[in-house]
Structure formats: structure tokens, C-alpha cells
GROMACS .gro file of N, CA, C and O in nm:
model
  388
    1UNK      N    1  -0.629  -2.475  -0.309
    1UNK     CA    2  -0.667  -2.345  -0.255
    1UNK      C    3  -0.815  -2.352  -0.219
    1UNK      O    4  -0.901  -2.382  -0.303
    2UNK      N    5  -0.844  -2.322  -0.084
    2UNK     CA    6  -0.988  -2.351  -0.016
    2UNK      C    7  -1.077  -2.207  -0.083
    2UNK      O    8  -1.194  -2.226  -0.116
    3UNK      N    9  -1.032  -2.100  -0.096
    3UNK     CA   10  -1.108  -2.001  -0.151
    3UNK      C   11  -1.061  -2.016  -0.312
    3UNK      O   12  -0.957  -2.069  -0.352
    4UNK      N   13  -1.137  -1.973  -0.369
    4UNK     CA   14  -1.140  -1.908  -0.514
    4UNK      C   15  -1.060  -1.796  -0.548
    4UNK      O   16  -1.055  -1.693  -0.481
    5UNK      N   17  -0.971  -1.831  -0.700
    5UNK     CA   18  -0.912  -1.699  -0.743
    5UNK      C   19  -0.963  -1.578  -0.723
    5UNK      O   20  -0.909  -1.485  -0.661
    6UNK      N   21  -1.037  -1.579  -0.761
    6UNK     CA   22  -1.145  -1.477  -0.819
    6UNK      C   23  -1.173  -1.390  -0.707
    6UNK      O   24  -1.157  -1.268  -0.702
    7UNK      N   25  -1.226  -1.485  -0.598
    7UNK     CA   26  -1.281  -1.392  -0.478
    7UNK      C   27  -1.141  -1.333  -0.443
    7UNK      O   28  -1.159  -1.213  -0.422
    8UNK      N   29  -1.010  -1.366  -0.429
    8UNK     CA   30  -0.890  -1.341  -0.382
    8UNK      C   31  -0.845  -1.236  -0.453
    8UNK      O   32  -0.811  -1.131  -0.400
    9UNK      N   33  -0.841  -1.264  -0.605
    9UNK     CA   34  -0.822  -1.123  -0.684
    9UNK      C   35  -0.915  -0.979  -0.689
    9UNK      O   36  -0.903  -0.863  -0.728
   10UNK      N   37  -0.992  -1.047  -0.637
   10UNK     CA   38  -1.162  -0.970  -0.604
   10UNK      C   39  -1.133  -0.863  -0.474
   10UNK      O   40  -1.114  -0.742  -0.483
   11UNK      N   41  -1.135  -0.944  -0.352
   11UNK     CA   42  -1.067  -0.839  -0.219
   11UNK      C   43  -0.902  -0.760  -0.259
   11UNK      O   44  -0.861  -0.654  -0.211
   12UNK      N   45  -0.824  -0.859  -0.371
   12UNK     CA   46  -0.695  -0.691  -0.369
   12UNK      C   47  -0.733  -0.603  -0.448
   12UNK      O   48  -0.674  -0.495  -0.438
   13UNK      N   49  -0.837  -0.614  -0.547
   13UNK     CA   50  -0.895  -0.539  -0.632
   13UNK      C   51  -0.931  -0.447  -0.512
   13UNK      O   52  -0.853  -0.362  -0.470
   14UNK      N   53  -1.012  -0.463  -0.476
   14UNK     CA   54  -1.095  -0.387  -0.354
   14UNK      C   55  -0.993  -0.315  -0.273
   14UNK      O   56  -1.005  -0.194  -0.251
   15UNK      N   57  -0.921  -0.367  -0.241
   15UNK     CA   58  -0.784  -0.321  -0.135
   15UNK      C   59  -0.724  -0.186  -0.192
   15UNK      O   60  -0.724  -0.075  -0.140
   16UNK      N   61  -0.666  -0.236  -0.332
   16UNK     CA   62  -0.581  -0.150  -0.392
   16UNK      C   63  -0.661  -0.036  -0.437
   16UNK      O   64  -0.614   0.077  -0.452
   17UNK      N   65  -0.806  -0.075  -0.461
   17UNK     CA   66  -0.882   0.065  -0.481
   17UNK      C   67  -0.907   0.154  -0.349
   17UNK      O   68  -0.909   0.277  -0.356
   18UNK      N   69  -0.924   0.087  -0.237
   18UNK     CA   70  -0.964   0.116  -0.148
   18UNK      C   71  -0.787   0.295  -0.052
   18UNK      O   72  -0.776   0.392   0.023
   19UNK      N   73  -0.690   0.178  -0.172
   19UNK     CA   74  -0.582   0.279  -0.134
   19UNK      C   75  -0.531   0.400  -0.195
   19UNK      O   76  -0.458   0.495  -0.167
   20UNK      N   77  -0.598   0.358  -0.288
   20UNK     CA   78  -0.556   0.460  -0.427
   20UNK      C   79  -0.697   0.611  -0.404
   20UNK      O   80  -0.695   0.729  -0.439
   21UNK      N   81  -0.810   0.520  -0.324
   21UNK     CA   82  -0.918   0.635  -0.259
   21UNK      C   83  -0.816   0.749  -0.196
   21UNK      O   84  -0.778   0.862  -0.225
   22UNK      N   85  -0.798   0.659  -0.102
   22UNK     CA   86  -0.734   0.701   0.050
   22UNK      C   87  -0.627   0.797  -0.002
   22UNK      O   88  -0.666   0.913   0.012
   23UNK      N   89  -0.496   0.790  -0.062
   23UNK     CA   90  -0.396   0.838  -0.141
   23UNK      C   91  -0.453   1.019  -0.212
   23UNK      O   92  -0.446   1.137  -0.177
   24UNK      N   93  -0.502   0.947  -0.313
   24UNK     CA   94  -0.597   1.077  -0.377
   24UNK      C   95  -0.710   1.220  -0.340
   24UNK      O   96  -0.719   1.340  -0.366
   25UNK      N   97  -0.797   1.094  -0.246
   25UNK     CA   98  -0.856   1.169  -0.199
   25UNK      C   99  -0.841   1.289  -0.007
   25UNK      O  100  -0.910   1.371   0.052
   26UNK      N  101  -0.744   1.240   0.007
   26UNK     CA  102  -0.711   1.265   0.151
   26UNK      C  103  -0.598   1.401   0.110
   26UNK      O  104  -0.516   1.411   0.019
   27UNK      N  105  -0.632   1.483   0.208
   27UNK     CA  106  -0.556   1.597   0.233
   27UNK      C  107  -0.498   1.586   0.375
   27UNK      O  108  -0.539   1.658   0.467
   28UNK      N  109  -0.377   1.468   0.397
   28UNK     CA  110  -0.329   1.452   0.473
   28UNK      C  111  -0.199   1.375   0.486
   28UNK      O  112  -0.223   1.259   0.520
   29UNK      N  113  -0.079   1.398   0.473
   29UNK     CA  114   0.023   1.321   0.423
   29UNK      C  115   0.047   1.201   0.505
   29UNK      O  116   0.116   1.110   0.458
   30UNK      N  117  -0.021   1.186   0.669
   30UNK     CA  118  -0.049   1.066   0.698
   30UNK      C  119  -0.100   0.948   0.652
   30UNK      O  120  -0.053   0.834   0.654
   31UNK      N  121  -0.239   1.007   0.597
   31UNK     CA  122  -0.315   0.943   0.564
   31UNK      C  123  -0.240   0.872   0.382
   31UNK      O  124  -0.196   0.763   0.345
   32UNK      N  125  -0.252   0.951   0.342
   32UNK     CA  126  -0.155   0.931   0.192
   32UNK      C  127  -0.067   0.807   0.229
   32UNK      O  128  -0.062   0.698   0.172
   33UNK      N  129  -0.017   0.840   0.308
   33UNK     CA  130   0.092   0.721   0.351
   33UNK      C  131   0.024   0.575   0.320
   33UNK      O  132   0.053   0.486   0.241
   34UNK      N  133  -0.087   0.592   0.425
   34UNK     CA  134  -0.137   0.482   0.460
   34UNK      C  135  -0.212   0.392   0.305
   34UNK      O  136  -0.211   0.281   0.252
   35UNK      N  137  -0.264   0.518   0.285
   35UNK     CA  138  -0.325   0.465   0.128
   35UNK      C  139  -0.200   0.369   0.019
   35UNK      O  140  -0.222   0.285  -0.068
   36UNK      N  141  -0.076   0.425   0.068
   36UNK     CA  142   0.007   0.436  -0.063
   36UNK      C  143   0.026   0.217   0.016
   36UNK      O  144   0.039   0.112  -0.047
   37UNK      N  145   0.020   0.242   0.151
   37UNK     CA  146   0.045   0.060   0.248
   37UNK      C  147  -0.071   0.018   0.162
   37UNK      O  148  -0.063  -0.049   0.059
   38UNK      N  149  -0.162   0.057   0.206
   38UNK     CA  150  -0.316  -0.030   0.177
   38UNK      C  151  -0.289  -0.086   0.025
   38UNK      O  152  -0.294  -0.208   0.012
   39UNK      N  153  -0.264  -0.010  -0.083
   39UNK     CA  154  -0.206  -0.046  -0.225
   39UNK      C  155  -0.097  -0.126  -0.233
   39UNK      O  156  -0.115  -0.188  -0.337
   40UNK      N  157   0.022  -0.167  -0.178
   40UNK     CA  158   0.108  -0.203  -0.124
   40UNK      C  159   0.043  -0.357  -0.095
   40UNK      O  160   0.063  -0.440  -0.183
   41UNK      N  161  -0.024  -0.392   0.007
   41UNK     CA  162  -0.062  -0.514   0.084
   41UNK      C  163  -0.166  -0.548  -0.037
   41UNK      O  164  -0.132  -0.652  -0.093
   42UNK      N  165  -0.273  -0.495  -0.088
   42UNK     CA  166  -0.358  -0.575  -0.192
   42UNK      C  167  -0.278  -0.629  -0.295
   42UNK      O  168  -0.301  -0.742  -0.337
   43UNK      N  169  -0.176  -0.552  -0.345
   43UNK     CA  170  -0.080  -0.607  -0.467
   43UNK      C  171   0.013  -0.725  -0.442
   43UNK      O  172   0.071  -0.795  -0.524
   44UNK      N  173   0.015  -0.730  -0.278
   44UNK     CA  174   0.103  -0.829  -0.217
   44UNK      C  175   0.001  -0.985  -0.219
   44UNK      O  176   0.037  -1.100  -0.246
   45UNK      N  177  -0.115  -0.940  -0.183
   45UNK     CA  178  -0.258  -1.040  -0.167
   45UNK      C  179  -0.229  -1.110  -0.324
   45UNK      O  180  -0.165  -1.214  -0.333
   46UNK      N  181  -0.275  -1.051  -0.423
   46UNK     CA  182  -0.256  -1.064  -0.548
   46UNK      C  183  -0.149  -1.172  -0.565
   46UNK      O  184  -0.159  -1.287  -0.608
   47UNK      N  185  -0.019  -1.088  -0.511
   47UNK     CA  186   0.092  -1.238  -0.569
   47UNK      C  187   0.071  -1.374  -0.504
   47UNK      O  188   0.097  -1.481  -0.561
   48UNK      N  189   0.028  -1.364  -0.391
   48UNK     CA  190   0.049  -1.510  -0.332
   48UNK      C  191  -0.059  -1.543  -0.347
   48UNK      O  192  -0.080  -1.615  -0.250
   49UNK      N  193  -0.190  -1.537  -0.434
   49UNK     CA  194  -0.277  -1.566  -0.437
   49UNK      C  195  -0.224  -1.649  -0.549
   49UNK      O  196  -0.218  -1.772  -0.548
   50UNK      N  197  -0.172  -1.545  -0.677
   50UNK     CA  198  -0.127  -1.625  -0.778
   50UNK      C  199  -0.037  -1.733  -0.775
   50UNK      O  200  -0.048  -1.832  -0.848
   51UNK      N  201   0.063  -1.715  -0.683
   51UNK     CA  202   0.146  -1.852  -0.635
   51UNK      C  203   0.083  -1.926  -0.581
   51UNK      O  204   0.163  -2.019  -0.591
   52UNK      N  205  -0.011  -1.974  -0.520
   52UNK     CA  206  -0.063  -2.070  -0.468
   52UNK      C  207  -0.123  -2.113  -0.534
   52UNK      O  208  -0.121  -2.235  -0.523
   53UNK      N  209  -0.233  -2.049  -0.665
   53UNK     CA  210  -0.316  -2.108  -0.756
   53UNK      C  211  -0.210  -2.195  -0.883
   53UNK      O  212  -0.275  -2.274  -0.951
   54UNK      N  213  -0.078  -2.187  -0.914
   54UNK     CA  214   0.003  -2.205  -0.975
   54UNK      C  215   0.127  -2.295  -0.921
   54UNK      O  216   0.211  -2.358  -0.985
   55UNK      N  217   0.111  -2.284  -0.798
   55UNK     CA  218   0.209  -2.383  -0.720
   55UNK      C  219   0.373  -2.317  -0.776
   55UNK      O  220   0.466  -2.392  -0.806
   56UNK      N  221   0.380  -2.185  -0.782
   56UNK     CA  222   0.540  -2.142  -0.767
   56UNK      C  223   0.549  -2.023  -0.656
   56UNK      O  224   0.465  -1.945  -0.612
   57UNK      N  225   0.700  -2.046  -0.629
   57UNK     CA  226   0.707  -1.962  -0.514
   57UNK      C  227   0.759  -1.846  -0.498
   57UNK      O  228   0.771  -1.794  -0.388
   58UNK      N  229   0.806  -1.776  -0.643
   58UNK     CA  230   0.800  -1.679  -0.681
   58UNK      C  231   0.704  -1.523  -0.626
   58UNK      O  232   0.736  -1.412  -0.583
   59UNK      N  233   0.574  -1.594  -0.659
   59UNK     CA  234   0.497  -1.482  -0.588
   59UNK      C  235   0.487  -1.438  -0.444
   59UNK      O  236   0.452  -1.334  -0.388
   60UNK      N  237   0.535  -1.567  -0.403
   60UNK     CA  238   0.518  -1.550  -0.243
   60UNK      C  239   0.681  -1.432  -0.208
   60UNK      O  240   0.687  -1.338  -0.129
   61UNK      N  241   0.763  -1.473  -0.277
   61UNK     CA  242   0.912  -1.408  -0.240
   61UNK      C  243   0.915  -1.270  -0.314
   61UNK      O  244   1.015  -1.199  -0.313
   62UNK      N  245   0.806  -1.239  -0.374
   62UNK     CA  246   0.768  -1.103  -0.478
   62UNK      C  247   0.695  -1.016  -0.332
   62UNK      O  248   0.726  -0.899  -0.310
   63UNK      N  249   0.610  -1.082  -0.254
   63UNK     CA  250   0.517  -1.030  -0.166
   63UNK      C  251   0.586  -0.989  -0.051
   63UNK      O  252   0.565  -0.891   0.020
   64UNK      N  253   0.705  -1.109  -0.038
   64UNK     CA  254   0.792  -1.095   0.097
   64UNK      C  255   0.848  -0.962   0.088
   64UNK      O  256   0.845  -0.884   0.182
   65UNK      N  257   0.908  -0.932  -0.044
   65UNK     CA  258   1.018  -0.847  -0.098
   65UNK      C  259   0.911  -0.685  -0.102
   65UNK      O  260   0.954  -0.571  -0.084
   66UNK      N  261   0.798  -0.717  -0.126
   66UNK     CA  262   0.682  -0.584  -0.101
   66UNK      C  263   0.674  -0.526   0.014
   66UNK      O  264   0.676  -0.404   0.032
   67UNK      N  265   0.656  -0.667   0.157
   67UNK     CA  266   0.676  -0.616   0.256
   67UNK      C  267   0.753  -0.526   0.290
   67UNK      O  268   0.725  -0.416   0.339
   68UNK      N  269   0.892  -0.590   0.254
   68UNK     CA  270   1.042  -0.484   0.285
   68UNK      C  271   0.996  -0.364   0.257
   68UNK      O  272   0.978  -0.269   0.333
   69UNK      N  273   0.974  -0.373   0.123
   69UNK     CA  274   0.978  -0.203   0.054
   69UNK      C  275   0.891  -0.154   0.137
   69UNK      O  276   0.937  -0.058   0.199
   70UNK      N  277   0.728  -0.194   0.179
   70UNK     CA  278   0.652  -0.142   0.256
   70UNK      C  279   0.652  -0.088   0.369
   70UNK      O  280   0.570  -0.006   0.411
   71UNK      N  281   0.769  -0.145   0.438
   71UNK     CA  282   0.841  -0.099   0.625
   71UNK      C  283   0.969  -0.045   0.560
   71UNK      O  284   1.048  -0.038   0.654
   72UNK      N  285   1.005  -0.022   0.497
   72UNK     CA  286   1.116   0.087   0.467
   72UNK      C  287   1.037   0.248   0.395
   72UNK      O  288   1.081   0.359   0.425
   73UNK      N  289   0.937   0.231   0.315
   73UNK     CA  290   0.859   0.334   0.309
   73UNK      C  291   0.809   0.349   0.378
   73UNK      O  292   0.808   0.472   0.370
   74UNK      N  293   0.701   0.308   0.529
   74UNK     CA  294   0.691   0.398   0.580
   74UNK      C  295   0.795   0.444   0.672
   74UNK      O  296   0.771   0.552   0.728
   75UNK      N  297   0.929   0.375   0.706
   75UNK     CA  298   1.008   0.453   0.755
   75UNK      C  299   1.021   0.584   0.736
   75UNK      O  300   0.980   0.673   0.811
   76UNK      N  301   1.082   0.595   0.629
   76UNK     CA  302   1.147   0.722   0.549
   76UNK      C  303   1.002   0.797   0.555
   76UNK      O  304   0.998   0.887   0.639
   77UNK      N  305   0.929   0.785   0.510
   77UNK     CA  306   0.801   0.854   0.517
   77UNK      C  307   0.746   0.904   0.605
   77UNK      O  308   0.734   1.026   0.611
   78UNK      N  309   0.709   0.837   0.681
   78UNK     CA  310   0.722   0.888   0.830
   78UNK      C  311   0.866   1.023   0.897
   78UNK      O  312   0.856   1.130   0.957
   79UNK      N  313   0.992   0.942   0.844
   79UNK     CA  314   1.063   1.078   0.924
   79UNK      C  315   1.062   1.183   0.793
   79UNK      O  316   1.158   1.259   0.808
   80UNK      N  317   0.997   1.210   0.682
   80UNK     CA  318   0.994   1.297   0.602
   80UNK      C  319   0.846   1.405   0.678
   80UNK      O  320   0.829   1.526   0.694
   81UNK      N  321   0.782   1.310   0.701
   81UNK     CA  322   0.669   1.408   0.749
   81UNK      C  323   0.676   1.427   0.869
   81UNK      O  324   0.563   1.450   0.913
   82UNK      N  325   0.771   1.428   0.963
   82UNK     CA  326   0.780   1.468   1.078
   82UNK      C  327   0.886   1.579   1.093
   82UNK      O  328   0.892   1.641   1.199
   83UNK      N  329   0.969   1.608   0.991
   83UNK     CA  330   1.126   1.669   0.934
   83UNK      C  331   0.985   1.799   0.853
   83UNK      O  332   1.018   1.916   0.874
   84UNK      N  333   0.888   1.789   0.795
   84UNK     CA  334   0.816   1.882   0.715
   84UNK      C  335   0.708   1.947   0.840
   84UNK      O  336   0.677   2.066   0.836
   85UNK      N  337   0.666   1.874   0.927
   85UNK     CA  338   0.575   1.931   1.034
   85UNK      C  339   0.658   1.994   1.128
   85UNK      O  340   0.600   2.085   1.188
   86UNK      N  341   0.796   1.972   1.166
   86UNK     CA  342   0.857   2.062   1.231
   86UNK      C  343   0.891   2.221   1.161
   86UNK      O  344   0.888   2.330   1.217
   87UNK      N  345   0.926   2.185   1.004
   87UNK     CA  346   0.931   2.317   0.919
   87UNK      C  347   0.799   2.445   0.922
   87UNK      O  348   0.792   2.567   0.935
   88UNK      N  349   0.706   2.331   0.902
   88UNK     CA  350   0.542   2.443   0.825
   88UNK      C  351   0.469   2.451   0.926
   88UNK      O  352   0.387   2.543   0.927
   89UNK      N  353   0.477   2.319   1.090
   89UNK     CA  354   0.345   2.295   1.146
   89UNK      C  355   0.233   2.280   1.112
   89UNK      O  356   0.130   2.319   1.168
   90UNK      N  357   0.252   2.200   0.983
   90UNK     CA  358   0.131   2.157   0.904
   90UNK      C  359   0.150   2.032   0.877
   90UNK      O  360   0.265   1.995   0.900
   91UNK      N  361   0.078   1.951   0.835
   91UNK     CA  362   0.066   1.807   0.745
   91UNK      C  363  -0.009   1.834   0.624
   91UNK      O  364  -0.046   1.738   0.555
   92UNK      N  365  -0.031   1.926   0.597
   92UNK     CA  366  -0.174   1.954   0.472
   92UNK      C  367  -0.050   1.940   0.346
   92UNK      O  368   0.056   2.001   0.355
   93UNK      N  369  -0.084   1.849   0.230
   93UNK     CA  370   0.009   1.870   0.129
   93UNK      C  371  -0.002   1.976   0.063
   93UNK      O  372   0.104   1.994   0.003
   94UNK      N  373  -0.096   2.077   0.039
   94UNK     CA  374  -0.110   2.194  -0.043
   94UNK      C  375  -0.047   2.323   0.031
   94UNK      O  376  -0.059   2.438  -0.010
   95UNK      N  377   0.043   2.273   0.180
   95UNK     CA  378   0.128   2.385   0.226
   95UNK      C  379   0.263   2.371   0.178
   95UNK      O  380   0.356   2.440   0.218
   96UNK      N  381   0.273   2.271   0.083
   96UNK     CA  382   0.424   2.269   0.088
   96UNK      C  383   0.470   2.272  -0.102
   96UNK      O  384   0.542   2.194  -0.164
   97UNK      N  385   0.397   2.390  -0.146
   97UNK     CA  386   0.385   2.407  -0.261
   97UNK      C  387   0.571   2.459  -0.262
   97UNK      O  388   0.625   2.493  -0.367
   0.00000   0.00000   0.00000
């Protein structure tokens, strides 16, 4: 491995915080979305970082299998917030108490 663990566990660290910002702090169920991917892809960084530093291929087929879940959530996610903006004409999550 030409980079370092560390720096590798270092940027999904960064990633996954960077989504869990985005998620939390955003009043926008788009955006939420995106945060919930961004967390999603650093945790994915993470496994194949660890499979490669370890030489099994496990992590890599853990990451593949993240992807899926990741394009099937935002599927559904997507037509949930387009099925809720036709209801309220809003995206704000605090309208749909």
C-alpha cells in the first residue's frame, strides 16, 4: 500500500464526520440525504483500506455491498422526498412533524 493506514483511516475519519455535519446540521432533507452518502462512502474508504493493509478481500466485498445499499437509499429516498414535497411543498424536516 503506497499511502499509509493512518492517512487513509484519517480522510474516512474526516469523510464520515464531514457527513454526520451535513446530516445533523442541515435543515434540508436533500441535503440529509447526501450527508447520510458522504457517511456511507468514508465507511466504505475504511474497509478497503483495511483489506488492502491485510491482504483479504472481505473488506473490499463489505464496500461493494455499501455501495448497493448506498444507490438503493438514495433511490427510495429520493422518491420519499419527492412523494413528501408534492404533499407539504416543503423539504424543511420540521414541516413534517
Amino acid at each position: 500500500m503506497i499511502v499509509p493506514l493512518n492517512h487513509v483511516l484519517l480522510l474516512s475519519a474526516v469523510l464520515f464526520g464531514l457527513g454526520m455535519f451535513c446530516t445533523l446540521a442541515r435543515r434540508n432533507l436533500i441535503m440529509m440525504v447526501l450527508g447520510v452518502e458522504i457517511m456511507l462512502n468514508g465507511a466504505s474508504i475504511a474497509f478497503v483500506a483495511a483489506a488492502l493493509r491485510w491482504q483479504h478481500l472481505e473488506g473490499q466485498a463489505i464496500a461493494l455491498f455499501i455501495l448497493a445499499v448506498a444507490a438503493a437509499e438514495v433511490s427510495v429516498g429520493l422518491a420519499l422526498i419527492v412523494c413528501a414535497y408534492k404533499r407539504k411543498a416543503s423539504i424543511d424536516p420540521e414541516a413534517y412533524n
